[in-house]
CSV table of C-alpha atoms in Angstrom, one decimal:
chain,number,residue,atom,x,y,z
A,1,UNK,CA,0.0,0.0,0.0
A,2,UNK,CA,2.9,2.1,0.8
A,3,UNK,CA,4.3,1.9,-2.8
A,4,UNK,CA,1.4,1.2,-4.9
A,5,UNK,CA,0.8,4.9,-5.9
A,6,UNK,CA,4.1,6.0,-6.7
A,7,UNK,CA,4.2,2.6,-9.0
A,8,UNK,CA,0.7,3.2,-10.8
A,9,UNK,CA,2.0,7.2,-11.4
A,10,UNK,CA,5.5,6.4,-13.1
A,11,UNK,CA,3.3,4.5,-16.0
A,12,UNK,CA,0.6,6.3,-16.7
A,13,UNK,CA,2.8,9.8,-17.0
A,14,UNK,CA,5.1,7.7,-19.4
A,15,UNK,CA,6.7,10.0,-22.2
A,16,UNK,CA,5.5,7.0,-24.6
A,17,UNK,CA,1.4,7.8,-24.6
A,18,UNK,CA,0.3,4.6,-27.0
A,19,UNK,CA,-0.2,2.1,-24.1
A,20,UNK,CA,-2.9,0.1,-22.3
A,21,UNK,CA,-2.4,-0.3,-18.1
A,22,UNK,CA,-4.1,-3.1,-16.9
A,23,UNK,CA,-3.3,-3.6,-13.4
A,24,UNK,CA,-4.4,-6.5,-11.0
A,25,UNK,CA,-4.3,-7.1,-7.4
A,26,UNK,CA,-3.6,-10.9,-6.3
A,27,UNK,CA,-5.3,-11.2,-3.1
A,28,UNK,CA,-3.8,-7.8,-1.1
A,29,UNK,CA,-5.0,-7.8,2.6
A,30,UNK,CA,-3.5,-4.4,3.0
A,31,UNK,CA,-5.4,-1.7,1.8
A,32,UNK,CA,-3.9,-1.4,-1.8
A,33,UNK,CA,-7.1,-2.4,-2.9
A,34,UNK,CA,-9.2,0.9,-2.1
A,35,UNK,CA,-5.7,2.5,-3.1
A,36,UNK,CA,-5.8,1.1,-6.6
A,37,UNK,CA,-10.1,2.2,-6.8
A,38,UNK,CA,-9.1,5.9,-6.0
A,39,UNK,CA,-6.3,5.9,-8.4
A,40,UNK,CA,-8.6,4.1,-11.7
A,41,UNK,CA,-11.2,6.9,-10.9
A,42,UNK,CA,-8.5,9.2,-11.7
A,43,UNK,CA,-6.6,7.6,-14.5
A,44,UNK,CA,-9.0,5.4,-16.0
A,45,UNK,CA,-6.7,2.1,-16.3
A,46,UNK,CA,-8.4,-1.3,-16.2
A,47,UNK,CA,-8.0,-3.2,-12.7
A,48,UNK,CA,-9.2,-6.5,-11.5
A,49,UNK,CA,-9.0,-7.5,-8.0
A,50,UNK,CA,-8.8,-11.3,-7.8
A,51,UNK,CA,-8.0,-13.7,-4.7
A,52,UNK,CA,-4.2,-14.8,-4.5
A,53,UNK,CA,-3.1,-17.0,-7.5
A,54,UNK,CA,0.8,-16.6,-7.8
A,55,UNK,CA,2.6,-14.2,-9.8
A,56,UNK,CA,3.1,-16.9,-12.5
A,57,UNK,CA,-0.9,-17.6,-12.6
A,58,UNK,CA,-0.9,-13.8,-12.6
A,59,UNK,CA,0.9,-13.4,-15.6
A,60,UNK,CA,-1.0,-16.6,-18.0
A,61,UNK,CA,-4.1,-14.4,-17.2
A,62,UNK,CA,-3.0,-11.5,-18.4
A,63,UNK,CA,-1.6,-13.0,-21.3
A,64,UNK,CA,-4.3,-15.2,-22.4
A,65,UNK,CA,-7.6,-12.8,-21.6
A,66,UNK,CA,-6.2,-9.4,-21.0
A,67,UNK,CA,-3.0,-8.2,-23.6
A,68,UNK,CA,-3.8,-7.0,-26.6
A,69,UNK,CA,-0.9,-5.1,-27.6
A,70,UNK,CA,2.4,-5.9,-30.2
A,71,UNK,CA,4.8,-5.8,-26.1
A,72,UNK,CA,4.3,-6.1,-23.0
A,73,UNK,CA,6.1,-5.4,-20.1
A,74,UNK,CA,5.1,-5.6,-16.2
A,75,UNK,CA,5.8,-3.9,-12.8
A,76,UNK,CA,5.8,-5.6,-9.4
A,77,UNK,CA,3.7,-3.1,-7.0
A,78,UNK,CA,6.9,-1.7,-4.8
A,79,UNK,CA,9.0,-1.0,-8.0
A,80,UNK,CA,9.0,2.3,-10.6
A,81,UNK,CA,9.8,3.1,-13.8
A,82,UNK,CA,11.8,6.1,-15.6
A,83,UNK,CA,9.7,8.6,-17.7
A,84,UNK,CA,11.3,7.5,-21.2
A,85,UNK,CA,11.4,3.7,-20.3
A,86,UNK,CA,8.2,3.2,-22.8
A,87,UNK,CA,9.8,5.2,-25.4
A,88,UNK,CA,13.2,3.8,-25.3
A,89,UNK,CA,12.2,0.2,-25.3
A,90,UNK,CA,9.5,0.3,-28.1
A,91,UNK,CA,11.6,1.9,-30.2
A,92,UNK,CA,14.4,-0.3,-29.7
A,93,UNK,CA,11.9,-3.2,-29.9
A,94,UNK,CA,10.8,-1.5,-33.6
A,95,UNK,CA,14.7,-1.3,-35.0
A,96,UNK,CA,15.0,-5.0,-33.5
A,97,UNK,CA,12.3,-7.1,-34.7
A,98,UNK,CA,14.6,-10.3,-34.3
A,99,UNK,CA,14.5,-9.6,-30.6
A,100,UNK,CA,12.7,-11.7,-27.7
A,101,UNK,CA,12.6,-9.4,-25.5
A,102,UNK,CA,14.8,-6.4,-24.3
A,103,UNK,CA,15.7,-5.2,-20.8
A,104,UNK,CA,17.8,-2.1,-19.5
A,105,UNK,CA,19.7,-0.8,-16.5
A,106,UNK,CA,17.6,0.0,-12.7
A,107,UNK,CA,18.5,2.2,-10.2
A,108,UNK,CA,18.5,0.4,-6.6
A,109,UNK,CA,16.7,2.1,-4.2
A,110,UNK,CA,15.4,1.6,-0.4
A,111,UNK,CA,12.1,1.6,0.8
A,112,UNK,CA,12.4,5.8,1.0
A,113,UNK,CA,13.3,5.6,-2.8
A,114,UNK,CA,16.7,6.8,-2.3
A,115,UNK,CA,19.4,5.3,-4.5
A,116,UNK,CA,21.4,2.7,-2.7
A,117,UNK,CA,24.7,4.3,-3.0
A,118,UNK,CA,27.5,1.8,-4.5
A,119,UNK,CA,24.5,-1.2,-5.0
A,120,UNK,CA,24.4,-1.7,-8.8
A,121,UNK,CA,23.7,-5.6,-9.0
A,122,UNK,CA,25.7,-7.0,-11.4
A,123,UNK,CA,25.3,-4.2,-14.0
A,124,UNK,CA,29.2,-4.3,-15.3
A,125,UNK,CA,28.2,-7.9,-17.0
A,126,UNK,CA,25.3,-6.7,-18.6
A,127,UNK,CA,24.9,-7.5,-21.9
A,128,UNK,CA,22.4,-8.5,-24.8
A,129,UNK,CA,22.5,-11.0,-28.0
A,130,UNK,CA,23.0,-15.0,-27.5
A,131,UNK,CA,23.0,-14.7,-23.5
A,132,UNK,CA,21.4,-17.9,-22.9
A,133,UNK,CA,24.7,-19.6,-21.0
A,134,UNK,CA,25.1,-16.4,-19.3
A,135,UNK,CA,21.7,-17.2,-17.9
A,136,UNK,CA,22.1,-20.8,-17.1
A,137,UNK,CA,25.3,-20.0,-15.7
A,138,UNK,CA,24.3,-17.1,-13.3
A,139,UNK,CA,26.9,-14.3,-14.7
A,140,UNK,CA,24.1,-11.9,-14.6
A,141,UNK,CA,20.3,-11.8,-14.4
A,142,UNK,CA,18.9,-9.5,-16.9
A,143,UNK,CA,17.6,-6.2,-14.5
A,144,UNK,CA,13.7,-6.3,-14.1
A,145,UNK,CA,12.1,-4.3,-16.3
A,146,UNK,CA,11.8,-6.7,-19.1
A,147,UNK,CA,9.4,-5.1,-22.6
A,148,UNK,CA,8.7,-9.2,-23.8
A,149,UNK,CA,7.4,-9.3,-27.6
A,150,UNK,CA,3.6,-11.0,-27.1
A,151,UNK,CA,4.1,-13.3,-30.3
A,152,UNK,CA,7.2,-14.7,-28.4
A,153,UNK,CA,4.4,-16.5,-26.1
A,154,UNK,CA,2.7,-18.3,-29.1
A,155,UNK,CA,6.8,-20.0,-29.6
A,156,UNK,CA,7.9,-20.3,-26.2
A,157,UNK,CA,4.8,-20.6,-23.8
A,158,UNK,CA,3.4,-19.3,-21.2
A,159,UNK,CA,4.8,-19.4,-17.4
A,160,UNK,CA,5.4,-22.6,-15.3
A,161,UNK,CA,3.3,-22.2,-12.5
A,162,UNK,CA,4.8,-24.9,-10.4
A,163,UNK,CA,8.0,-22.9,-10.6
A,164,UNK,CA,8.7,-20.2,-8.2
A,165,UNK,CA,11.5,-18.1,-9.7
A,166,UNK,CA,9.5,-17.5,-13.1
A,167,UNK,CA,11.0,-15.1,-14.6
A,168,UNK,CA,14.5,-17.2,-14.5
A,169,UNK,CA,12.6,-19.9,-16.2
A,170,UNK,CA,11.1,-17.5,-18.8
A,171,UNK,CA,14.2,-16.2,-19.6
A,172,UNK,CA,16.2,-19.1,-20.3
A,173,UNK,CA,13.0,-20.2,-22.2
A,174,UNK,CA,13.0,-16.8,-24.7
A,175,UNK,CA,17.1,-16.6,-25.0
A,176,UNK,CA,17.3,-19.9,-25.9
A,177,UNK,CA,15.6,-19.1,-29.0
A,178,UNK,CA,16.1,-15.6,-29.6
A,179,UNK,CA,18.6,-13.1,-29.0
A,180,UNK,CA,17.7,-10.4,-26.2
A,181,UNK,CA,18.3,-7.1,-26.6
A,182,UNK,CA,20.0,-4.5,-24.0
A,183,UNK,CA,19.7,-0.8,-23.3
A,184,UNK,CA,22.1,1.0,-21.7
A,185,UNK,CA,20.1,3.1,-20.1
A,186,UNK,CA,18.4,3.3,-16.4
A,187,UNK,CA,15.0,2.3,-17.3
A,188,UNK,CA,13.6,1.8,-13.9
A,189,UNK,CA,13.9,1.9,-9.8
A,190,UNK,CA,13.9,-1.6,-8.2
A,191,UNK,CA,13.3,-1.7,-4.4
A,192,UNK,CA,15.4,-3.4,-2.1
A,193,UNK,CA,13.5,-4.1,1.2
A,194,UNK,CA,15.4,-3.5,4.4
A,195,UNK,CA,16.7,-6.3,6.0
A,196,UNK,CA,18.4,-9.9,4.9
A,197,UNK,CA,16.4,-12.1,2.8
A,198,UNK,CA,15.1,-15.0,5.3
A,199,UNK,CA,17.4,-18.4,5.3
A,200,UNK,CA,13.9,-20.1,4.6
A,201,UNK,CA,13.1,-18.3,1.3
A,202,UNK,CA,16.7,-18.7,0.3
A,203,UNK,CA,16.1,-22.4,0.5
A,204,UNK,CA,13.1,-22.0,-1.8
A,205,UNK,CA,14.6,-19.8,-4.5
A,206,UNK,CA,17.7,-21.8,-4.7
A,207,UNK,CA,15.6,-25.1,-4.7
A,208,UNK,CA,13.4,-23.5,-7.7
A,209,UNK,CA,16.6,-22.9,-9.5
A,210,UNK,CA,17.9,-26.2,-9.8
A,211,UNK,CA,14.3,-27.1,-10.9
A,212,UNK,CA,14.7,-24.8,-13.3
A,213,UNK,CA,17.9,-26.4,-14.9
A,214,UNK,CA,16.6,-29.8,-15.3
A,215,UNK,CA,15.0,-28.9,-18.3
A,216,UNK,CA,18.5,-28.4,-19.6
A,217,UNK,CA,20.3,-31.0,-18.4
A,218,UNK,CA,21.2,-32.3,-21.8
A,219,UNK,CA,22.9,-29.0,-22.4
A,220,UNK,CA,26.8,-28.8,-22.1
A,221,UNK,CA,26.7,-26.0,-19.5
A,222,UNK,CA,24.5,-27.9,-17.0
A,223,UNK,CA,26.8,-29.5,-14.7
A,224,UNK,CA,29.0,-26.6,-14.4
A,225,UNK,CA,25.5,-24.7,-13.7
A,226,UNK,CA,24.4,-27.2,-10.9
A,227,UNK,CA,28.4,-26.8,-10.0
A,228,UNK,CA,28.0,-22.8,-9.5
A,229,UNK,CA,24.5,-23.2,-7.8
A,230,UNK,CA,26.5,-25.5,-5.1
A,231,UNK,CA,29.4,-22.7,-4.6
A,232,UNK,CA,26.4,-20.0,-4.4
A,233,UNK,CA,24.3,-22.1,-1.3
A,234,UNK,CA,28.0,-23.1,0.3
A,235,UNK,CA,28.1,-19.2,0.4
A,236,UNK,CA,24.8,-18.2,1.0
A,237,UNK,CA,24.5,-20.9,4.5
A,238,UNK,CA,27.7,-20.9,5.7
A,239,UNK,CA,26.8,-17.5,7.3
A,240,UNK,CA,23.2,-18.6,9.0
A,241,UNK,CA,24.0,-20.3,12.6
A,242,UNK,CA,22.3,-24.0,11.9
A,243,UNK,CA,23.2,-24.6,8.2
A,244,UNK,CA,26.5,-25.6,8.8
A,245,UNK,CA,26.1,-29.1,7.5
A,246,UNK,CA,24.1,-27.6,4.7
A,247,UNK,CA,26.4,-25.5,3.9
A,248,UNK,CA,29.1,-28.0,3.9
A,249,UNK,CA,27.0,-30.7,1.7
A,250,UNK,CA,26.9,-27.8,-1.2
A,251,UNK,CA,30.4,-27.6,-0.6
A,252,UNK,CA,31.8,-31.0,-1.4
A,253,UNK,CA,28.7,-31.2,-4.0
A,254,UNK,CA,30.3,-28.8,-5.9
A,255,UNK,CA,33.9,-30.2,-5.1
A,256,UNK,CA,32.5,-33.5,-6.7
């Protein structure tokens, strides 16, 4: 509720004016809900409030009943966008019609919306083109703020929804059968909430992961990609009190 408004705003006063917002709630119990009424009384976008399905539910909907347009690109409630990202991406898209999809740079901020000073992610590895081992591998993860090509859904399909991290899945999925384009240019503000990520959602994402890179497990890069998800968990547990031995499994499974 506390971001919701600043999200809707940075869309609808887009420099790009040839868009449709379509904005739905998955089961808030906050009260984004009467937040989001106020704000479609004022701008006119079209909302659905629905109960809680998942993001990756979330997304299928949209893409099956709701998008009409030639791209589409989404925004998770807490995060913003720059007031040329539109612009900049569609016409990019336009000069690039063998692109996927296209992604560009995000400013980090906190829950103020002040830039995290020295936090840039992985930016310096950035890149665009035949990225699909970068992917695999974990060199980078393309920033979020993703304009996806709708036909790309008719090749690809739509999102596994017995996969938590999506959007690594649908990546992989698009740049392993087109190239993916990137702007160098701060399209958007991505919000880092305060505090560490919980050990128990850690094991979750990491778990989705190598779920995730089963489906390539004929490919040449997958047991160096199970190998790098082994060092990243020895890592990642080795500082929580109690995943000692996890954290030591991960080890001598990636020294195997």
């Amino acid at each position: 509720a506390g971001f919701i408004t600043t999200c809707i705003e940075s869309i609808v006063h887009q420099t790009y004016r040839n868009f449709e917002l379509i904005v739905i709630d998955d089961g808030s119990t906050d009260s984004t809900p009467d937040i989001l009424r106020r704000l479609q009384e004022k701008y006119g976008f079209t909302l659905i409030l629905q109960e809680n399905r998942g993001v990756a539910a979330t997304f299928n909907r949209a893409v099956r009943e709701l998008i009409r347009g030639k791209y589409l690109s989404a925004c998770a409630s807490d995060d913003y966008w720059a007031a040329e990202k539109l612009a900049i991406q569609v016409e990019q898209m336009e000069a690039n019609p063998d692109w996927g999809m296209c992604y560009g740079k995000n400013h980090f901020v906190n829950n103020s919306g002040v830039i995290i000073p020295g936090y840039s992610g992985d930016e310096k590895k950035l890149r665009g083109g035949d990225i699909f081992e970068d992917l695999m591998l974990f060199r980078f993860h393309p920033h979020v703020n993703y304009m996806i090509r709708r036909s790309v859904f008719d090749k690809v399909g739509l999102y596994d929804e017995g996969i938590l991290t999506e959007d690594f899945h649908m990546n992989l999925k698009i740049a392993s059968m087109y190239p993916i384009g990137f702007i160098d240019h701060y399209l958007g503000y991505y919000r880092i909430p305060a505090g560490k990520m919980k050990i128990e959602r850690y094991l979750l994402l990491t778990s989705s992961h190598r779920q995730v890179l089963e489906a390539y497990r004929h490919h040449p890069a997958y047991r160096k990609a199970l190998h790098i998800t082994s060092l990243r968990n020895f890592d990642t547990y080795s500082g929580f009190s109690g995943y000692k031995v996890l954290a030591l499994k991960n080890m001598l499974s990636a020294l195997g």
